Tab-separated table of C-alpha atoms and ligand atoms in Angstrom:
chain	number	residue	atom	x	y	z
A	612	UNK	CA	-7.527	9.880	-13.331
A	613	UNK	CA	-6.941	13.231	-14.593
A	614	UNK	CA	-3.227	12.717	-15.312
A	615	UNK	CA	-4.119	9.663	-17.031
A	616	UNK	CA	-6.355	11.884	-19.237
A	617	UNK	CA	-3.348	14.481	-20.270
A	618	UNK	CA	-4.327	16.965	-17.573
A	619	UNK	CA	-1.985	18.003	-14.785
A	620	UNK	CA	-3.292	18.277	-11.440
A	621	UNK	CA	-2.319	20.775	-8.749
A	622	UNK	CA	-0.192	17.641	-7.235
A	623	UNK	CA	1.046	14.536	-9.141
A	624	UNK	CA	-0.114	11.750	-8.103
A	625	UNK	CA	1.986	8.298	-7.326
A	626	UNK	CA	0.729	4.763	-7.011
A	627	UNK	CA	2.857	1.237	-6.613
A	628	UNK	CA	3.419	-1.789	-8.755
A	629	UNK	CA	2.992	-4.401	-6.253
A	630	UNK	CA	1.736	-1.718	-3.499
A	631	UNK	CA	0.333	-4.522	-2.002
A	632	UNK	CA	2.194	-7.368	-0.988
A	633	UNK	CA	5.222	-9.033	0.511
A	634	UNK	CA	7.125	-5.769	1.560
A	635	UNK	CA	3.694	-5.223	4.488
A	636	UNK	CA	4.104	-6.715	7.574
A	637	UNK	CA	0.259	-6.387	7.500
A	638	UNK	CA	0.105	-8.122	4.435
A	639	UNK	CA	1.784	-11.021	5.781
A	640	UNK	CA	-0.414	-10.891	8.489
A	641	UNK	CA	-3.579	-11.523	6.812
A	642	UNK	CA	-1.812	-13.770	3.820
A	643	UNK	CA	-0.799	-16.555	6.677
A	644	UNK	CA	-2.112	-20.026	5.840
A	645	UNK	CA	-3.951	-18.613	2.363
A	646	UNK	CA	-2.437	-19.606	-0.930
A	647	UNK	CA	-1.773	-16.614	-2.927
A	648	UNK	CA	-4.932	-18.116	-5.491
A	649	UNK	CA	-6.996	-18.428	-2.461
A	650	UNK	CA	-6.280	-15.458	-1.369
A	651	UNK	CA	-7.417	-13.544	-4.371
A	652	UNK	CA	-10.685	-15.209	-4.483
A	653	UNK	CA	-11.828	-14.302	-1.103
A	654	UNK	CA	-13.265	-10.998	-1.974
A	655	UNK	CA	-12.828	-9.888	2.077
A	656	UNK	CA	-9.296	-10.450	2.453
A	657	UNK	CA	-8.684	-9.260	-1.315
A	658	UNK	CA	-10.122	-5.809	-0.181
A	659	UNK	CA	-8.449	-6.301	2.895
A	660	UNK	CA	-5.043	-6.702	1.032
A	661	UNK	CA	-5.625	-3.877	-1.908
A	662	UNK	CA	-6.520	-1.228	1.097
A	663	UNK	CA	-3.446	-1.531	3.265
A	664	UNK	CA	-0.897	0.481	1.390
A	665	UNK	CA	-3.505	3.194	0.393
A	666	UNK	CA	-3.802	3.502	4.402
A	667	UNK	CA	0.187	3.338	4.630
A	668	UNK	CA	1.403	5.055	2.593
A	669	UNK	CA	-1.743	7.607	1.213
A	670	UNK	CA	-0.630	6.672	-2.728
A	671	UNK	CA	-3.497	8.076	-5.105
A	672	UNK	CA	-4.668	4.848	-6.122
A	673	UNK	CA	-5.130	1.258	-5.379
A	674	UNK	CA	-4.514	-1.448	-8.000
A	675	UNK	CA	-7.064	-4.508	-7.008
A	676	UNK	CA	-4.932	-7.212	-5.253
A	677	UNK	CA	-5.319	-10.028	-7.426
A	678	UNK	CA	-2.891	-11.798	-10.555
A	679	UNK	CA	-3.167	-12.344	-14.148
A	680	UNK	CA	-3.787	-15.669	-13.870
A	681	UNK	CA	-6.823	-15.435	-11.765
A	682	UNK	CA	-9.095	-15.815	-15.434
A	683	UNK	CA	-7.428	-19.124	-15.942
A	684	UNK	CA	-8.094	-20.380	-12.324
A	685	UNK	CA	-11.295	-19.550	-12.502
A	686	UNK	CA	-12.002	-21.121	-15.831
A	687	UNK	CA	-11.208	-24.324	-14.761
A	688	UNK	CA	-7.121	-24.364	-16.103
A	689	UNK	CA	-4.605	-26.401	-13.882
A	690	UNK	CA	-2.248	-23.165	-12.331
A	691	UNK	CA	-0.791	-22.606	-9.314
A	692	UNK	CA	1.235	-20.032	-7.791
A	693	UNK	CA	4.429	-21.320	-6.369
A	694	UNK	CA	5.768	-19.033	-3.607
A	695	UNK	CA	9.138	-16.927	-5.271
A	696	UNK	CA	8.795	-18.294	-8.103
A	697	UNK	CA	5.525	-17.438	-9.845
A	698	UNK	CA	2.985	-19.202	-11.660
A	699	UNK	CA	2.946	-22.440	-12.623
A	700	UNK	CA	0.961	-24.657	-14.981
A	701	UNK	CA	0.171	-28.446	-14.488
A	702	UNK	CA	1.215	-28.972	-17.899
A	703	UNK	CA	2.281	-27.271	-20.485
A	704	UNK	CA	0.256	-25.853	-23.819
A	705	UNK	CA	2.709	-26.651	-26.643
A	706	UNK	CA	0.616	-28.369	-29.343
A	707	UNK	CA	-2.636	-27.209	-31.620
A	708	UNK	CA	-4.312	-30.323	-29.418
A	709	UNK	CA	-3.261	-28.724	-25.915
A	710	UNK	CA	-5.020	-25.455	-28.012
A	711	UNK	CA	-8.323	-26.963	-29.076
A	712	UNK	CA	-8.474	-28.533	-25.378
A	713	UNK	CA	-7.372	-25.111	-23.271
A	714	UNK	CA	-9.888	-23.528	-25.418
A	715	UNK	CA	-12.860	-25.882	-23.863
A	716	UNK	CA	-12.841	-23.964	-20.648
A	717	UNK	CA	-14.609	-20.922	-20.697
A	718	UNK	CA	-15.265	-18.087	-18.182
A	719	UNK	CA	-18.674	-16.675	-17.473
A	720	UNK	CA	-19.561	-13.571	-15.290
A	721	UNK	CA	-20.994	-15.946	-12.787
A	722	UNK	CA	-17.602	-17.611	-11.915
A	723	UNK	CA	-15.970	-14.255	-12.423
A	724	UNK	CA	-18.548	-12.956	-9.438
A	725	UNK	CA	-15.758	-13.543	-6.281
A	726	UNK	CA	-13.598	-10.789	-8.280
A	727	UNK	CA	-16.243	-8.414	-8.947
A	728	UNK	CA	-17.270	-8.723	-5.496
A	729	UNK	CA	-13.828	-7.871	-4.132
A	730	UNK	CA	-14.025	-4.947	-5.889
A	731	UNK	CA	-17.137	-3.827	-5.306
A	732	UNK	CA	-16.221	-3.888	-1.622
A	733	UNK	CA	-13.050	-2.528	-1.965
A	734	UNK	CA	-14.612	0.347	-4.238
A	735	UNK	CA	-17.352	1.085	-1.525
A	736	UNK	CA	-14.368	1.895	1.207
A	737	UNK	CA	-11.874	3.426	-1.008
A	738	UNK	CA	-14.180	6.661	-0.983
A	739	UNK	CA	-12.423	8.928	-3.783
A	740	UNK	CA	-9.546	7.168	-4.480
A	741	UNK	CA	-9.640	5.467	-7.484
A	742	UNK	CA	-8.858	1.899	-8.224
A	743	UNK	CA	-7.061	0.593	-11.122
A	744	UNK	CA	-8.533	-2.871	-12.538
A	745	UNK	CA	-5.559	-5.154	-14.793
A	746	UNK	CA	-4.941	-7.837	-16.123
A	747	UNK	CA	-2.231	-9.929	-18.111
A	748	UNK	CA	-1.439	-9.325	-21.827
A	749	UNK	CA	-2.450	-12.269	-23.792
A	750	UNK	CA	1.195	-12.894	-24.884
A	751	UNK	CA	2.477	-13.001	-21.118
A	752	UNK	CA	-0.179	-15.264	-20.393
A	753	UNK	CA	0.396	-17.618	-23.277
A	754	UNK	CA	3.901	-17.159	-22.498
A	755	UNK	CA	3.636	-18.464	-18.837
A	756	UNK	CA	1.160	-21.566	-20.699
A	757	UNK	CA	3.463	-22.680	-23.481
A	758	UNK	CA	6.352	-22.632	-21.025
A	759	UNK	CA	4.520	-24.391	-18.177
A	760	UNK	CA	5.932	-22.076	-15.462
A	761	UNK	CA	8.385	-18.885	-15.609
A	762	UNK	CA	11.147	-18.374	-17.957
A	763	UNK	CA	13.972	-16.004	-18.688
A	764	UNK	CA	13.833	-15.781	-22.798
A	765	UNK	CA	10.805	-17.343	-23.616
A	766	UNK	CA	12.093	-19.506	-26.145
A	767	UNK	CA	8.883	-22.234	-26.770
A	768	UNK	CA	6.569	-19.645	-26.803
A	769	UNK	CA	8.467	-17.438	-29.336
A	770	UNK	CA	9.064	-21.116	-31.241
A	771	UNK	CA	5.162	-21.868	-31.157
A	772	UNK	CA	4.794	-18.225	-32.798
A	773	UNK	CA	6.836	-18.622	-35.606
A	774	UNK	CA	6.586	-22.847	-36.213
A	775	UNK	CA	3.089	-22.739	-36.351
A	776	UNK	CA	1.573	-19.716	-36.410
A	777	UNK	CA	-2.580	-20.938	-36.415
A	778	UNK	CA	-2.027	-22.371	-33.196
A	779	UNK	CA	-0.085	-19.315	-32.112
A	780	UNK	CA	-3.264	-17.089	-32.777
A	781	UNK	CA	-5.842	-19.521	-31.728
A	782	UNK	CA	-3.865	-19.638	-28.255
A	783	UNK	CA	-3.441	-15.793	-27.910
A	784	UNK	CA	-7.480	-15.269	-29.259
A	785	UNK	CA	-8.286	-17.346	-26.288
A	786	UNK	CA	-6.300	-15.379	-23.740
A	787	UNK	CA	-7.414	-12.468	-25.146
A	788	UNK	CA	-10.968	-13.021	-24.464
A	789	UNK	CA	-10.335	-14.583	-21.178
A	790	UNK	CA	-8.308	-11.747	-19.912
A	791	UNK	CA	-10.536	-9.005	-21.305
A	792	UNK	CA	-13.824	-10.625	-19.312
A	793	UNK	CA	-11.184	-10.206	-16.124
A	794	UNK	CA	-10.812	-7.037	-16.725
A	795	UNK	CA	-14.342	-5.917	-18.172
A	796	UNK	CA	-15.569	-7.495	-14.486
A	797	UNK	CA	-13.644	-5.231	-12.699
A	798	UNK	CA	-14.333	-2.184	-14.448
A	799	UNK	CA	-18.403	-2.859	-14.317
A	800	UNK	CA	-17.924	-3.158	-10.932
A	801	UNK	CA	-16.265	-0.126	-10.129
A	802	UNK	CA	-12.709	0.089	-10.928
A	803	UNK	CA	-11.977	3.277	-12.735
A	804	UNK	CA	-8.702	2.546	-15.054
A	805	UNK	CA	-7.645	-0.505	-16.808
A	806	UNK	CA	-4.002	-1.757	-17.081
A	807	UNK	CA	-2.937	-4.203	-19.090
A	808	UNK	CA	0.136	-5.965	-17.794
A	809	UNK	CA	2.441	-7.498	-20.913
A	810	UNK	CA	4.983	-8.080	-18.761
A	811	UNK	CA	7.432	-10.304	-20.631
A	812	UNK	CA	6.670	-8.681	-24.220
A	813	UNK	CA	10.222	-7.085	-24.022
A	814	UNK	CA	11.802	-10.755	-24.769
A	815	UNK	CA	10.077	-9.877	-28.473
A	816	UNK	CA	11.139	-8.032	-31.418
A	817	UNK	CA	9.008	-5.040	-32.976
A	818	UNK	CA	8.644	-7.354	-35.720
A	819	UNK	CA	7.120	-9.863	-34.156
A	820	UNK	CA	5.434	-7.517	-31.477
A	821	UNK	CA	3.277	-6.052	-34.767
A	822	UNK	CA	3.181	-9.786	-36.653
A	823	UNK	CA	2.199	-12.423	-33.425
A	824	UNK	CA	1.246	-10.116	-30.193
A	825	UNK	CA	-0.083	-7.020	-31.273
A	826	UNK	CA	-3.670	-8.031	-32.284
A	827	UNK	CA	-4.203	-10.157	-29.515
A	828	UNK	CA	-3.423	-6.948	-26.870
A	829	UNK	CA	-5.712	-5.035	-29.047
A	830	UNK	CA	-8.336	-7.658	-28.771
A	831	UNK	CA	-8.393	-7.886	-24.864
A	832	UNK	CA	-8.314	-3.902	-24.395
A	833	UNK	CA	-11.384	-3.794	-26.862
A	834	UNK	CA	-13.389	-5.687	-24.054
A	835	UNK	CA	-13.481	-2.719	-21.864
A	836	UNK	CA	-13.309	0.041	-24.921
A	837	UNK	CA	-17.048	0.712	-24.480
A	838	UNK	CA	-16.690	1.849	-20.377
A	839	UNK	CA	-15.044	4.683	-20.773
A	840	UNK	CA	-11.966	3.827	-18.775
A	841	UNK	CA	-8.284	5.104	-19.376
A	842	UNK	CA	-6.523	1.874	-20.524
A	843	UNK	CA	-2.603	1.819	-19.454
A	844	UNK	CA	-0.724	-0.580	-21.139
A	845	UNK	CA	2.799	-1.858	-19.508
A	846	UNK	CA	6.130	-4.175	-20.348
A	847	UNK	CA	9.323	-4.343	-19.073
A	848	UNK	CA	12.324	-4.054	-21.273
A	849	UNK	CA	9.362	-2.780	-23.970
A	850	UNK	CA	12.087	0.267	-25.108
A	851	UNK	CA	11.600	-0.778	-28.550
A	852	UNK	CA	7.790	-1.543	-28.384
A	853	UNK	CA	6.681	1.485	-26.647
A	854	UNK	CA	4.455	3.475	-29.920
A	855	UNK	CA	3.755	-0.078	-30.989
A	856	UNK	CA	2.138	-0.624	-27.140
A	857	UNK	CA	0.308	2.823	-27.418
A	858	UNK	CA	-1.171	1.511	-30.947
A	859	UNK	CA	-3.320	-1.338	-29.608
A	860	UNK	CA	-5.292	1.382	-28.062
A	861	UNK	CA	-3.679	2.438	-24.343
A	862	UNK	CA	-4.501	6.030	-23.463
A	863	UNK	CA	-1.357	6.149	-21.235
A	864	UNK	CA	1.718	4.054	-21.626
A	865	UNK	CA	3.555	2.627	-18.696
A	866	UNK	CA	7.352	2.776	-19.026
A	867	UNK	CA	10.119	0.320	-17.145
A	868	UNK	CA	13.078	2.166	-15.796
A	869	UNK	CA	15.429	0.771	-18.756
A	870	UNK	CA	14.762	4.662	-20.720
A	871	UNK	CA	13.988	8.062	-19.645
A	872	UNK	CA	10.847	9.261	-19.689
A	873	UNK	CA	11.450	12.081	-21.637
A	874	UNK	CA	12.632	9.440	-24.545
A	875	UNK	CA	9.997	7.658	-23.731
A	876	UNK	CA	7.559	10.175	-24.540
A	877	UNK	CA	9.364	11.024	-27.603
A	878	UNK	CA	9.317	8.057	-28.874
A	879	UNK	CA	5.479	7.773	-28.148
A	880	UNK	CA	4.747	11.341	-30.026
A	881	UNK	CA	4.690	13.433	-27.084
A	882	UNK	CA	0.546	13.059	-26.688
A	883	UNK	CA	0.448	10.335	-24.355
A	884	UNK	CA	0.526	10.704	-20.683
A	885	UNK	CA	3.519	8.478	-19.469
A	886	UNK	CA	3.323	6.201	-15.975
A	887	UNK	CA	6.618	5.343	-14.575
A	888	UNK	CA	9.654	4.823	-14.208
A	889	UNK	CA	11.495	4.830	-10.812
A	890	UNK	CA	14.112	2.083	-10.532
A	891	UNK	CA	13.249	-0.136	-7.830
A	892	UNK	CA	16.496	-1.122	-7.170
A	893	UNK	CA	17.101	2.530	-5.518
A	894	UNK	CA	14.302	1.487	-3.149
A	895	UNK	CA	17.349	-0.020	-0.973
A	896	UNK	CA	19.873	2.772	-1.933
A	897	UNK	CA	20.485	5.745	0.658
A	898	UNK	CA	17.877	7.822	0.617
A	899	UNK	CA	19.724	11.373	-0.728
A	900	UNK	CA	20.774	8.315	-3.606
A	901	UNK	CA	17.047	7.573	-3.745
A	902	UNK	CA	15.704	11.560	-3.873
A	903	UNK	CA	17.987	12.551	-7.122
A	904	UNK	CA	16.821	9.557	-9.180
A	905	UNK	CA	12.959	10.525	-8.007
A	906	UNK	CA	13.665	14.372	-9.114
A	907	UNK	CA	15.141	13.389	-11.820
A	908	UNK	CA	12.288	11.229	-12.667
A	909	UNK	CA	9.806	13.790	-12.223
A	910	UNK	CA	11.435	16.132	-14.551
A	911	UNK	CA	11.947	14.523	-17.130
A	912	UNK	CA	8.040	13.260	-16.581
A	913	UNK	CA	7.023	16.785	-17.626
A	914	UNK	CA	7.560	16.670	-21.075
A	915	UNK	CA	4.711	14.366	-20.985
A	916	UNK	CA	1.145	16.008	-21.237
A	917	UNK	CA	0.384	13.873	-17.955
A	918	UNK	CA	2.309	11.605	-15.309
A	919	UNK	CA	1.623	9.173	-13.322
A	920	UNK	CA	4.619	8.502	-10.673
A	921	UNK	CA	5.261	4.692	-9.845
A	922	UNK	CA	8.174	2.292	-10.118
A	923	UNK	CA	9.584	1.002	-13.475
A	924	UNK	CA	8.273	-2.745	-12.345
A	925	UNK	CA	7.047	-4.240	-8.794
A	926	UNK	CA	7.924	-3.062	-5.541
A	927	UNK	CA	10.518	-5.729	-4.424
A	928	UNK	CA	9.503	-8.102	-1.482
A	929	UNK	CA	13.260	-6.232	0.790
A	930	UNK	CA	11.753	-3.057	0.605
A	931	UNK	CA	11.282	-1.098	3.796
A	932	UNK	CA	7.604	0.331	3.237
A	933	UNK	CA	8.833	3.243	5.324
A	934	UNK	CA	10.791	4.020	2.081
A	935	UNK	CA	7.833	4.009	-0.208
A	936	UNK	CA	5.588	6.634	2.447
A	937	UNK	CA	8.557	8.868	2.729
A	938	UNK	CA	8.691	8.360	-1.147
A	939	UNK	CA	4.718	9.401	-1.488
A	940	UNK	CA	5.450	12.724	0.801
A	941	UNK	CA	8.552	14.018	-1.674
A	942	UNK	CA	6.208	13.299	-5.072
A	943	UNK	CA	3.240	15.197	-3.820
A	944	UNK	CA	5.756	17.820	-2.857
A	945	UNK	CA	7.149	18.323	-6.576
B	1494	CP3	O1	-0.182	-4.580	-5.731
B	1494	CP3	C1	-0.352	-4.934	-6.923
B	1494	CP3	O2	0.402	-4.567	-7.863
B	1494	CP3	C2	-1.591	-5.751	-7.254
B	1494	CP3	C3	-1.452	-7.146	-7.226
B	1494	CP3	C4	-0.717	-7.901	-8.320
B	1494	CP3	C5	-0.161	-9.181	-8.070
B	1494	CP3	N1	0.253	-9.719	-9.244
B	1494	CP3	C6	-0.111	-9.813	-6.756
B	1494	CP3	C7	0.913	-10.837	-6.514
B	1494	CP3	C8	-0.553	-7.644	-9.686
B	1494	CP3	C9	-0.923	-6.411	-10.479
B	1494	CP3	C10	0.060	-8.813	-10.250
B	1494	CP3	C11	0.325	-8.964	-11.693
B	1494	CP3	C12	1.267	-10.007	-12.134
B	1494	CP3	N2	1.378	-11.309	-11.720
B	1494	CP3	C13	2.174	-9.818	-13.198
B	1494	CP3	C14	2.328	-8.541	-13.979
B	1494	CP3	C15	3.093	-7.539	-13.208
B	1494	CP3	C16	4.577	-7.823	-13.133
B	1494	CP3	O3	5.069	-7.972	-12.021
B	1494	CP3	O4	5.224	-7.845	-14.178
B	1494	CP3	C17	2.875	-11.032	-13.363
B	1494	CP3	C18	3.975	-11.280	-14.380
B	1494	CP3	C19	2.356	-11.960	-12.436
B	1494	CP3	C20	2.737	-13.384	-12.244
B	1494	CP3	C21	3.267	-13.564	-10.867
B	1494	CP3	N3	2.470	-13.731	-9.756
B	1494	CP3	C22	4.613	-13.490	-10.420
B	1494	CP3	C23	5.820	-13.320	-11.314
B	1494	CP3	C24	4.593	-13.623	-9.019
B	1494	CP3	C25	5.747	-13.519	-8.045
B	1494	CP3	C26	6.246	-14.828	-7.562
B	1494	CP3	C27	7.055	-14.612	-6.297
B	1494	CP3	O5	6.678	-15.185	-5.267
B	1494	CP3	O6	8.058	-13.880	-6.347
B	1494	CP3	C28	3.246	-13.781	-8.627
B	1494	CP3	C29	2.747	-13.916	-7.252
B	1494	CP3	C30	2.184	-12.657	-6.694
B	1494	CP3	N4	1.269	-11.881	-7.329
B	1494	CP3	C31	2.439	-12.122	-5.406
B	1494	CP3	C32	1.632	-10.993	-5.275
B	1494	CP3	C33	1.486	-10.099	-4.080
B	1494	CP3	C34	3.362	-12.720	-4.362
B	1494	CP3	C35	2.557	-13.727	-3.621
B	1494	CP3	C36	3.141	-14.024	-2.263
B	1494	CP3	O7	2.857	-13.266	-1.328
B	1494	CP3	O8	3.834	-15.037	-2.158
């Protein structure tokens, strides 16, 4: 928490995209027979699931084991997530009728109560490790609606933007709301940093970052502006959109491993702390291969007035999580 607030502790600290999940044996373990929705809303075996790799691997936070479209299972939307391929709607959200309908279901704190329970529990064992809340941009969620499922370019969704763009905002209002109560529950419950995942905002130009996106991001980090959390704020392929990211109000910016972190934080204005960027494909690369990128990494991380160490996106399902707790020892070492 203090290197998300500029300062730079005695050692820096490192925490996982995707700490928790496929690459665990344990993980597997308790996941057996539980659809990945199901899973998250069992606040037990959600705990369960965000504790294991801080007990692995001794990273210096957990990130609540959950998915950004938890809000829109819980208010009553038709999703499911399909096993290696990601969430998927029942239909898609292409017209200002599929708007005005989506926009019927709404999300109140008591259905959001089996996520603030699981972190509530998972708070009460983490002791003084912290626990990052997120939740999904409201352009990566609309993104996954208007598309019906996963995509590589986003193409209806950037159509919807520009062909009619009332709809557009009415659609990415709604998310916004819906993903800020997600993430407003699990900071009141305990979580002590927000991030905001806008995972697929680097399929957009800064143009239309600033005209169609922007506003809405702004919107859903404004739900927890009053808690005094650190908001992070994340893409991938977001090279282009990184000062336009910080603008919508993130404290710390979370960088991909497409650009340095040095440039990074240039192109930020050198005043934001910086989380990133290892390349996960070097996971599965010798480990001397592995140890230059990760120095590297960390040095050019200092030209930022704080640094959080993780990977530049998820941990992939291959890795060996002997990798990542060998990893953990040589960042607190630096
Ligand atoms: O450890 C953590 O990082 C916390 C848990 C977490 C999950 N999803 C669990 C999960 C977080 C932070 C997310 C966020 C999420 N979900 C994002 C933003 C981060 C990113 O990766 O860019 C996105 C785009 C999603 C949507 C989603 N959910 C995808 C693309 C997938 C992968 C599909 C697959 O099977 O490859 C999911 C499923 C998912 N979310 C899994 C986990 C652990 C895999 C579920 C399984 O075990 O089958």
């Amino acid at each position: 928490m203090r290197a998300y607030s500029g300062e730079r502790p005695e050692q820096l600290p490192v925490w996982f995209m995707r700490q928790a999940g496929r690459s665990l044996p344990e993980y597997k373990a308790a996941r057996a027979g539980t659809a990945m929705l199901d899973a998250c809303l069992q606040p037990e075996l959600a705990s369960e699931i965000t504790l294991q790799p801080v007990r692995r691997h001794g990273v210096d936070a957990a990130i609540f084991f959950s998915d950004i479209v938890v809000p829109l299972k819980l208010a009553g939307v038709d999703v499911e997530i399909k096993p290696g391929v990601g969430p998927v709607m029942g239909a898609p959200v292409r017209t200002a009728d599929d708007v005005a309908r989506l926009r019927e279901h709404t999300l109140t704190a008591a259905d959001l109560e089996p996520v603030s329970q699981g972190v509530a529990l998972t708070v009460a064992e983490l002791g003084s490790t912290p626990l990052i809340g997120f939740a999904g941009a409201p352009f990566t969620l609309a993104a996954y609606l208007v598309e019906g499922g996963p995509s590589r370019d986003h193409l209806a969704a950037r159509t919807l933007m520009h062909a009619d763009p009332d709809t557009w905002r009415a659609l990415t209002e709604w998310t916004a709301d819906l993903t800020g109560a997600f993430l407003r529950a699990q900071v009141l419950a305990g979580a002590s940093a927000a991030q905001l995942f806008d995972s697929w905002a680097g399929s957009l130009s800064l143009a239309d970052y600033q005209a169609h996106v922007a506003a809405g991001s702004a919107r859903a980090l404004s739900h927890v502006a009053d808690l005094g959390v650190r908001k992070v704020h994340f893409g991938t392929g977001t090279g282009e959109l990184l000062a336009a990211m910080r603008e919508v109000g993130a404290d710390v910016v979370g960088v991909d491993y497409r650009i340095p972190l040095d440039e990074a934080s240039r192109r930020i204005g050198g005043s934001t702390p910086v989380q990133g960027n290892i390349d996960p494909a070097l996971l599965s690369a010798p480990w001397s291969v592995l140890e230059a990128h990760v120095r590297d990494v960390v040095e050019r991380g200092r030209s930022a007035p704080g640094h959080v160490v993780n990977l530049g996106h998820g941990v992939p399902p291959t890795t060996d999580p002997e990798v990542l707790t060998r990893l953990v020892g040589l960042i607190h070492s630096l």
